Short mmCIF file of C-alpha atoms in Angstrom, two decimals:
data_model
loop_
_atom_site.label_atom_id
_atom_site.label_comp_id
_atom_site.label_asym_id
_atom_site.label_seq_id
_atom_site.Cartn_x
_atom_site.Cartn_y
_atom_site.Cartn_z
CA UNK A 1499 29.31 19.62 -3.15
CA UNK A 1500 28.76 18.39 -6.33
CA UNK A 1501 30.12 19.48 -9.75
CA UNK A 1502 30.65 21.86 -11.50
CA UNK A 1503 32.22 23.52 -7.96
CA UNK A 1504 33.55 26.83 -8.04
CA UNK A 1505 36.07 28.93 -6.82
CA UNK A 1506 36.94 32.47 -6.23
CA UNK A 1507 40.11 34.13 -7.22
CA UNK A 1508 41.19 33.86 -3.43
CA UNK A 1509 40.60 30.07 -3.92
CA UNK A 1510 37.26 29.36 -1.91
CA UNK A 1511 34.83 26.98 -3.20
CA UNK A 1512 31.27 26.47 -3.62
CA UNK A 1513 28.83 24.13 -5.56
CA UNK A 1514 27.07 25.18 -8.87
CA UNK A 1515 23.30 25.50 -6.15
CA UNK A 1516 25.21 27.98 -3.76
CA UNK A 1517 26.54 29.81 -6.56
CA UNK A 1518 23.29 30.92 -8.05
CA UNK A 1519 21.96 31.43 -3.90
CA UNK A 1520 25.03 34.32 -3.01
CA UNK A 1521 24.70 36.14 -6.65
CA UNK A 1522 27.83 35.04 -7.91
CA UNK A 1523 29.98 36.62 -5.18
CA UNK A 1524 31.98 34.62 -2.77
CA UNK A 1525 30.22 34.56 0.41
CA UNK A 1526 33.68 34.36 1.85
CA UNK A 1527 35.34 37.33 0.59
CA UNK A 1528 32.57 38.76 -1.58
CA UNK A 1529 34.78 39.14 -4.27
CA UNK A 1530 33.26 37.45 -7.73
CA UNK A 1531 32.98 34.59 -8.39
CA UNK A 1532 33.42 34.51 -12.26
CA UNK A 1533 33.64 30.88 -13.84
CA UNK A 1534 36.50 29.16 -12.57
CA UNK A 1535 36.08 25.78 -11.56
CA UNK A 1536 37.72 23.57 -8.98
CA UNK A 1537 38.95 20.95 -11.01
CA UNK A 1538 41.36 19.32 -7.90
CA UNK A 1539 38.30 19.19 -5.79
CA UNK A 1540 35.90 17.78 -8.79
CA UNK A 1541 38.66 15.11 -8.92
CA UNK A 1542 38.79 14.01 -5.33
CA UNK A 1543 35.22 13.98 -5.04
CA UNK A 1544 35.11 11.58 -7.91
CA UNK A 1545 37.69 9.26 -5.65
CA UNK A 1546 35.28 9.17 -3.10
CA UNK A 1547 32.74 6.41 -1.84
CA UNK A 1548 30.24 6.92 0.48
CA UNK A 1549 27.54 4.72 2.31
CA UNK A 1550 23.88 5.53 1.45
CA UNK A 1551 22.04 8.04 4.04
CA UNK A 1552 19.78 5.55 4.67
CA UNK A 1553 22.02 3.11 6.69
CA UNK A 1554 20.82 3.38 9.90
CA UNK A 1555 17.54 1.98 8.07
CA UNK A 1556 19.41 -1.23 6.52
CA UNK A 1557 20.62 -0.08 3.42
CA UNK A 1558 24.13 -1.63 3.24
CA UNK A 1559 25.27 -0.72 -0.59
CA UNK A 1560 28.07 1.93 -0.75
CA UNK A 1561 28.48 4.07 -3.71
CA UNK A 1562 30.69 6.68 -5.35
CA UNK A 1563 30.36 9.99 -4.81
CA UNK A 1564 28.59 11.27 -7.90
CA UNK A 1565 25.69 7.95 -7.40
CA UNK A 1566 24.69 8.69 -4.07
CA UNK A 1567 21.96 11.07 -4.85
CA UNK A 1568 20.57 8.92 -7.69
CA UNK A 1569 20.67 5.69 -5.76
CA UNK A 1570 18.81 7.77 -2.43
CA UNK A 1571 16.19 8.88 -4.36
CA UNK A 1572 15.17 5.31 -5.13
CA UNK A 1573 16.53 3.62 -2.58
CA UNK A 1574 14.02 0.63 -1.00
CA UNK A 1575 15.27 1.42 2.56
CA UNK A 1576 14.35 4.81 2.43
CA UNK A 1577 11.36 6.19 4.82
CA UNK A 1578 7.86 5.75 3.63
CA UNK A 1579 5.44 8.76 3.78
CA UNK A 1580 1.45 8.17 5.95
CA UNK A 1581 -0.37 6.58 3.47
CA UNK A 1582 -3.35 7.76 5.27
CA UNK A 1583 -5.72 10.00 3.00
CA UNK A 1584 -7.96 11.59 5.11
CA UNK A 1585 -5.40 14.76 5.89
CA UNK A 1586 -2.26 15.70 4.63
CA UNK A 1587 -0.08 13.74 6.92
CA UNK A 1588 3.61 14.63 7.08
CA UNK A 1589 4.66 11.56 8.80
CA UNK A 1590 7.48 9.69 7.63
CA UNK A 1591 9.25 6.19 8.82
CA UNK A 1592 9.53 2.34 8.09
CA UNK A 1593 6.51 0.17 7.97
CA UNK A 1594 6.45 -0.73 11.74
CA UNK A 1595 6.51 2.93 12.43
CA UNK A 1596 3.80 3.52 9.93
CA UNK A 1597 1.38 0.99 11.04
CA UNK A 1598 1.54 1.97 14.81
CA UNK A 1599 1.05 5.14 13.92
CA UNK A 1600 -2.13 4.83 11.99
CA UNK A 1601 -2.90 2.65 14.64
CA UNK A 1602 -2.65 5.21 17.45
CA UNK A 1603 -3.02 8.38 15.24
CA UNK A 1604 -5.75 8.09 12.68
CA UNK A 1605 -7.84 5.33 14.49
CA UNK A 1606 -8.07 3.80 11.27
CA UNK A 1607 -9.72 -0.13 11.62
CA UNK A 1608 -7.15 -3.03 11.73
CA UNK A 1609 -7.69 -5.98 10.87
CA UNK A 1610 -6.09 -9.83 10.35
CA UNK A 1611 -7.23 -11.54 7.59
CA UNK A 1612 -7.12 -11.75 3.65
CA UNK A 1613 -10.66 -11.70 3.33
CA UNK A 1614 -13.00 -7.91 3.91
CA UNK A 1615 -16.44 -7.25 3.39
CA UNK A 1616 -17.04 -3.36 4.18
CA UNK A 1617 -20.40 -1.46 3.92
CA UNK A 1618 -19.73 2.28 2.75
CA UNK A 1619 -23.30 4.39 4.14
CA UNK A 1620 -24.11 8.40 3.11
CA UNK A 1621 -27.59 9.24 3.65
CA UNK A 1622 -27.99 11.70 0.90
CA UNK A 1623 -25.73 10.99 -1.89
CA UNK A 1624 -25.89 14.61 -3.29
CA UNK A 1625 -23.63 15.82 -0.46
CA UNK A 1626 -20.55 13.09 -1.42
CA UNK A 1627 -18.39 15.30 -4.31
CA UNK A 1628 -15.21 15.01 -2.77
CA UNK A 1629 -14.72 12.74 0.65
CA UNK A 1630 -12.73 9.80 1.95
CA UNK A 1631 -14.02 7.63 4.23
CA UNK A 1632 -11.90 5.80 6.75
CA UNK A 1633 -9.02 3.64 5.66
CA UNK A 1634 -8.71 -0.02 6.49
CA UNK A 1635 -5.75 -1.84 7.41
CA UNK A 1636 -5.47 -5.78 6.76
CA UNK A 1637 -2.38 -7.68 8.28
CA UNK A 1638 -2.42 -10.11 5.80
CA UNK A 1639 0.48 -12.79 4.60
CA UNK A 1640 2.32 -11.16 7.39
CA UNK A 1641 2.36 -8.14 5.42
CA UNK A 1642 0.36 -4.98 6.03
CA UNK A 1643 -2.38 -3.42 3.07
CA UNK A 1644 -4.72 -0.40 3.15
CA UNK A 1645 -8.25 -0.08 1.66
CA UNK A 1646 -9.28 3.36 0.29
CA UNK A 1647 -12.47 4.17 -0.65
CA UNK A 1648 -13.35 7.52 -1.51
CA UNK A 1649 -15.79 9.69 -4.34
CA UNK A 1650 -14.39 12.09 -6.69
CA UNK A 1651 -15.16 13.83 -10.02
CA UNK A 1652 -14.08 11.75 -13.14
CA UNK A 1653 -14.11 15.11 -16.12
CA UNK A 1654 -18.28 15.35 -15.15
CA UNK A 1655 -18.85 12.46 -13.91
CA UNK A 1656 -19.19 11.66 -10.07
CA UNK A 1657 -17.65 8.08 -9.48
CA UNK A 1658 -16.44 5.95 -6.01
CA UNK A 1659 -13.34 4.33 -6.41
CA UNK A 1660 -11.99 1.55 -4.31
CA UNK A 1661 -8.19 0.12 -4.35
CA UNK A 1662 -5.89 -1.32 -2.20
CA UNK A 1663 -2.25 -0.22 -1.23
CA UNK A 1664 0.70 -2.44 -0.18
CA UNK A 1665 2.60 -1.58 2.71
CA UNK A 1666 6.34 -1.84 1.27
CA UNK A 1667 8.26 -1.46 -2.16
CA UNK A 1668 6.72 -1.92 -6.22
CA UNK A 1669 8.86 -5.25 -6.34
CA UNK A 1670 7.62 -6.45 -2.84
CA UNK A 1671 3.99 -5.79 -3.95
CA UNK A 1672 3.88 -7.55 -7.36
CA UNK A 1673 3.57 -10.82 -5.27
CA UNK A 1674 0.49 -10.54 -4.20
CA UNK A 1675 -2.89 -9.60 -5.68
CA UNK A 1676 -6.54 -8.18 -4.81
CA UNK A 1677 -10.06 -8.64 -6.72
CA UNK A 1678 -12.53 -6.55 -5.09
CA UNK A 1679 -16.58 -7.21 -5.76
CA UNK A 1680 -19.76 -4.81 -5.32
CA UNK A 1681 -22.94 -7.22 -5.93
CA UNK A 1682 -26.58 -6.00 -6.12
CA UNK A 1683 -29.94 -6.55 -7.61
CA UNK A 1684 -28.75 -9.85 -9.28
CA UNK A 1685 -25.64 -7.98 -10.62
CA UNK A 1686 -22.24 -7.90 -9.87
CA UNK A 1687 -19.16 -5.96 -10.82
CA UNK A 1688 -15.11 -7.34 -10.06
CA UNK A 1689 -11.95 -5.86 -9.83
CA UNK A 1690 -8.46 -7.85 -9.65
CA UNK A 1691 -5.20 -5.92 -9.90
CA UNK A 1692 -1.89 -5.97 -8.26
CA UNK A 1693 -1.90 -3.58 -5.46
CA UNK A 1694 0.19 -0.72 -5.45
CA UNK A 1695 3.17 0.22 -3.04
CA UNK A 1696 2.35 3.35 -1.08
CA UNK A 1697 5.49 4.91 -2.55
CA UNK A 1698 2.94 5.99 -5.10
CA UNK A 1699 0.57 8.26 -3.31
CA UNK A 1700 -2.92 7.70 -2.97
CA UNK A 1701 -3.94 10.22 -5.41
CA UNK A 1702 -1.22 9.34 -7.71
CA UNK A 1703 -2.97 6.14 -7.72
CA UNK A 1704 -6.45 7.55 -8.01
CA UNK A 1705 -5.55 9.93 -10.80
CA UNK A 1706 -4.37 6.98 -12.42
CA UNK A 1707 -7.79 5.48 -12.22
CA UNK A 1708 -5.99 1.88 -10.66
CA UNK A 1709 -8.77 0.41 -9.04
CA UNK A 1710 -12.39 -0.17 -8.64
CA UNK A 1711 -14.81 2.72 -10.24
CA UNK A 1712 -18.12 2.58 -10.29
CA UNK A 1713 -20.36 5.77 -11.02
CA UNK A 1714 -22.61 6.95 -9.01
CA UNK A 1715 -25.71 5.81 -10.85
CA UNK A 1716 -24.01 2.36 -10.98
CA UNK A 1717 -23.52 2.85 -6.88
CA UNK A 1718 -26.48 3.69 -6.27
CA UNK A 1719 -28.00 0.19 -8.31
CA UNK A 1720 -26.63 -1.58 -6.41
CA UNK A 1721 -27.40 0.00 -3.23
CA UNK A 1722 -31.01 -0.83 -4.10
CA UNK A 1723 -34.09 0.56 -2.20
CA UNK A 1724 -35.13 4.20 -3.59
CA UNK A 1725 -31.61 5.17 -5.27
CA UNK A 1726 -30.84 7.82 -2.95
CA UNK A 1727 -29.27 6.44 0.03
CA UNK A 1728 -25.47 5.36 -0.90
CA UNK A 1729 -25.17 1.73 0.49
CA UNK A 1730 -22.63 0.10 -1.20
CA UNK A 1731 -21.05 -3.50 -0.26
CA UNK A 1732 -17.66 -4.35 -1.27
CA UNK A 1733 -16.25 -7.65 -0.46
CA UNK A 1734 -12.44 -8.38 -1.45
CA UNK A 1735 -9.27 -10.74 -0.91
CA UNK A 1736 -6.17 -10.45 -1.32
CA UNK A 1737 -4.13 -13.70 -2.52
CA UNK A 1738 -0.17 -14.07 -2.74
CA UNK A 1739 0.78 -15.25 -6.40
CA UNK A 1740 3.73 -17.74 -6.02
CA UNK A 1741 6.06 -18.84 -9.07
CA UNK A 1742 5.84 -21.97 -10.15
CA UNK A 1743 9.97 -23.21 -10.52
CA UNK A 1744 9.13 -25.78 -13.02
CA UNK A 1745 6.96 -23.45 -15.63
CA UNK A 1746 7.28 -20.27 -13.94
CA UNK A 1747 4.31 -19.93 -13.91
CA UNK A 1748 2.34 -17.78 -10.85
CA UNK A 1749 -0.05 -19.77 -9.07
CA UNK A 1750 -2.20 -18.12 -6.47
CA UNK A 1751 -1.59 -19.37 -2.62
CA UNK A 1752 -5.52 -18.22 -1.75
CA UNK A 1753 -5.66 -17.48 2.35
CA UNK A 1754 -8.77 -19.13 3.41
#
């Protein structure tokens, strides 16, 4: 329970949520509940510390009782959701977990390397408003990152948008970074970012426009032949930026 707890005139107690939940009658005794707080039990919860739910997962910190529930619900040891956006996946667990699982589950293409060069095919272009295609996984820097691609509406405007997700936490993923390249017709177009952790969902990081767009008239360029066939090449790497202790500076370690 957390404060303001209550208690009835016959002395039993309930949290402010419950309160609201039983109509302001003891579920007890059903006699009401009125206003009067617990102010013995507000004080011995405050006396209180308490190891993070998240434990079992490696989180060692303990904290007092009223910090708990802030420090869970940003706590780094705390279960990822799928990052897979094909479905609305409900699975939840640590990276290993994760990775076997869209592994065995969603068939999605693995791959070891820091280097990608993927060909994205639809026949008739017209038909592509709203679709994913398959994500790829790269084991890369003994890390784990997934390529989306997918095509969306941007206000009118129908775009493909590329970006790459890091398996892990924000702080983990701001060492390492991505430039991703569509060429075509003597042209070319390059994206570098940092890649996102997948504790920001993928369409938190679409909506947030974080990655390679390119509209469809653009796509279609540099697909070449007739325009109406969608065959797009995008080519990528991803590179870990290391800090340099004299200037602190970050220079990038490229994998070759």
């Amino acid at each position: 329970m957390y404060p303001p707890i209550h208690q009835c005139h016959n002395g039993h107690t309930l949290c402010s949520t419950c309160k609201t939940r039983v109509h302001n009658r003891c579920p007890t005794c059903r006699q009401e509940l009125g206003d009067i707080r617990c102010l013995a039990l507000e004080k011995v919860a405050e006396s209180l510390e308490l190891p993070c739910k998240f434990t079992s997962l490696g989180c060692p910190e303990i904290f007092p009782y009223y910090s708990k529930l802030k420090h869970e619900a940003l706590c780094n040891f705390s279960p990822y959701n799928c990052p897979y956006a094909g479905s609305e996946c409900a699975a939840v667990g640590d990276i290993p977990f994760l990775v076997a699982h869209l592994r065995d589950d969603h068939k999605v293409d693995m791959h070891t390397g820091c280097t990608f060069n993927h060909r994205y095919v639809k026949p008739n272009h017209q038909e592509v408003e709203n679709a994913t295609w398959m994500l790829t996984v790269f084991h890369c820097f003994g890390q784990y990152f997934c390529l989306h691609f997918e095509a969306f509406q941007l206000g009118m405007a129908p775009v493909y948008m590329a970006f790459l997700h890091f398996m892990g936490d924000e702080i983990e993923a701001r060492n390492s970074s991505y430039s991703l390249e569509v060429e075509g017709n003597g042209r070319k177009l390059i994206w570098e970012g940092t890649p996102r952790s997948i504790r920001d969902g993928h369409r938190k990081v679409r909506d947030s426009h974080d990655g390679l767009i390119i509209q469809r008239n653009m796509a279609l360029f540099f697909s070449g032949g007739d325009r109406k066939e969608l065959k797009l090449q995008v080519t990528g790497r991803i590179w870990k930026e290391q800090q340099n202790t004299e200037g602190g500076a970050c220079i990038p370690n490229l994998c070759s």
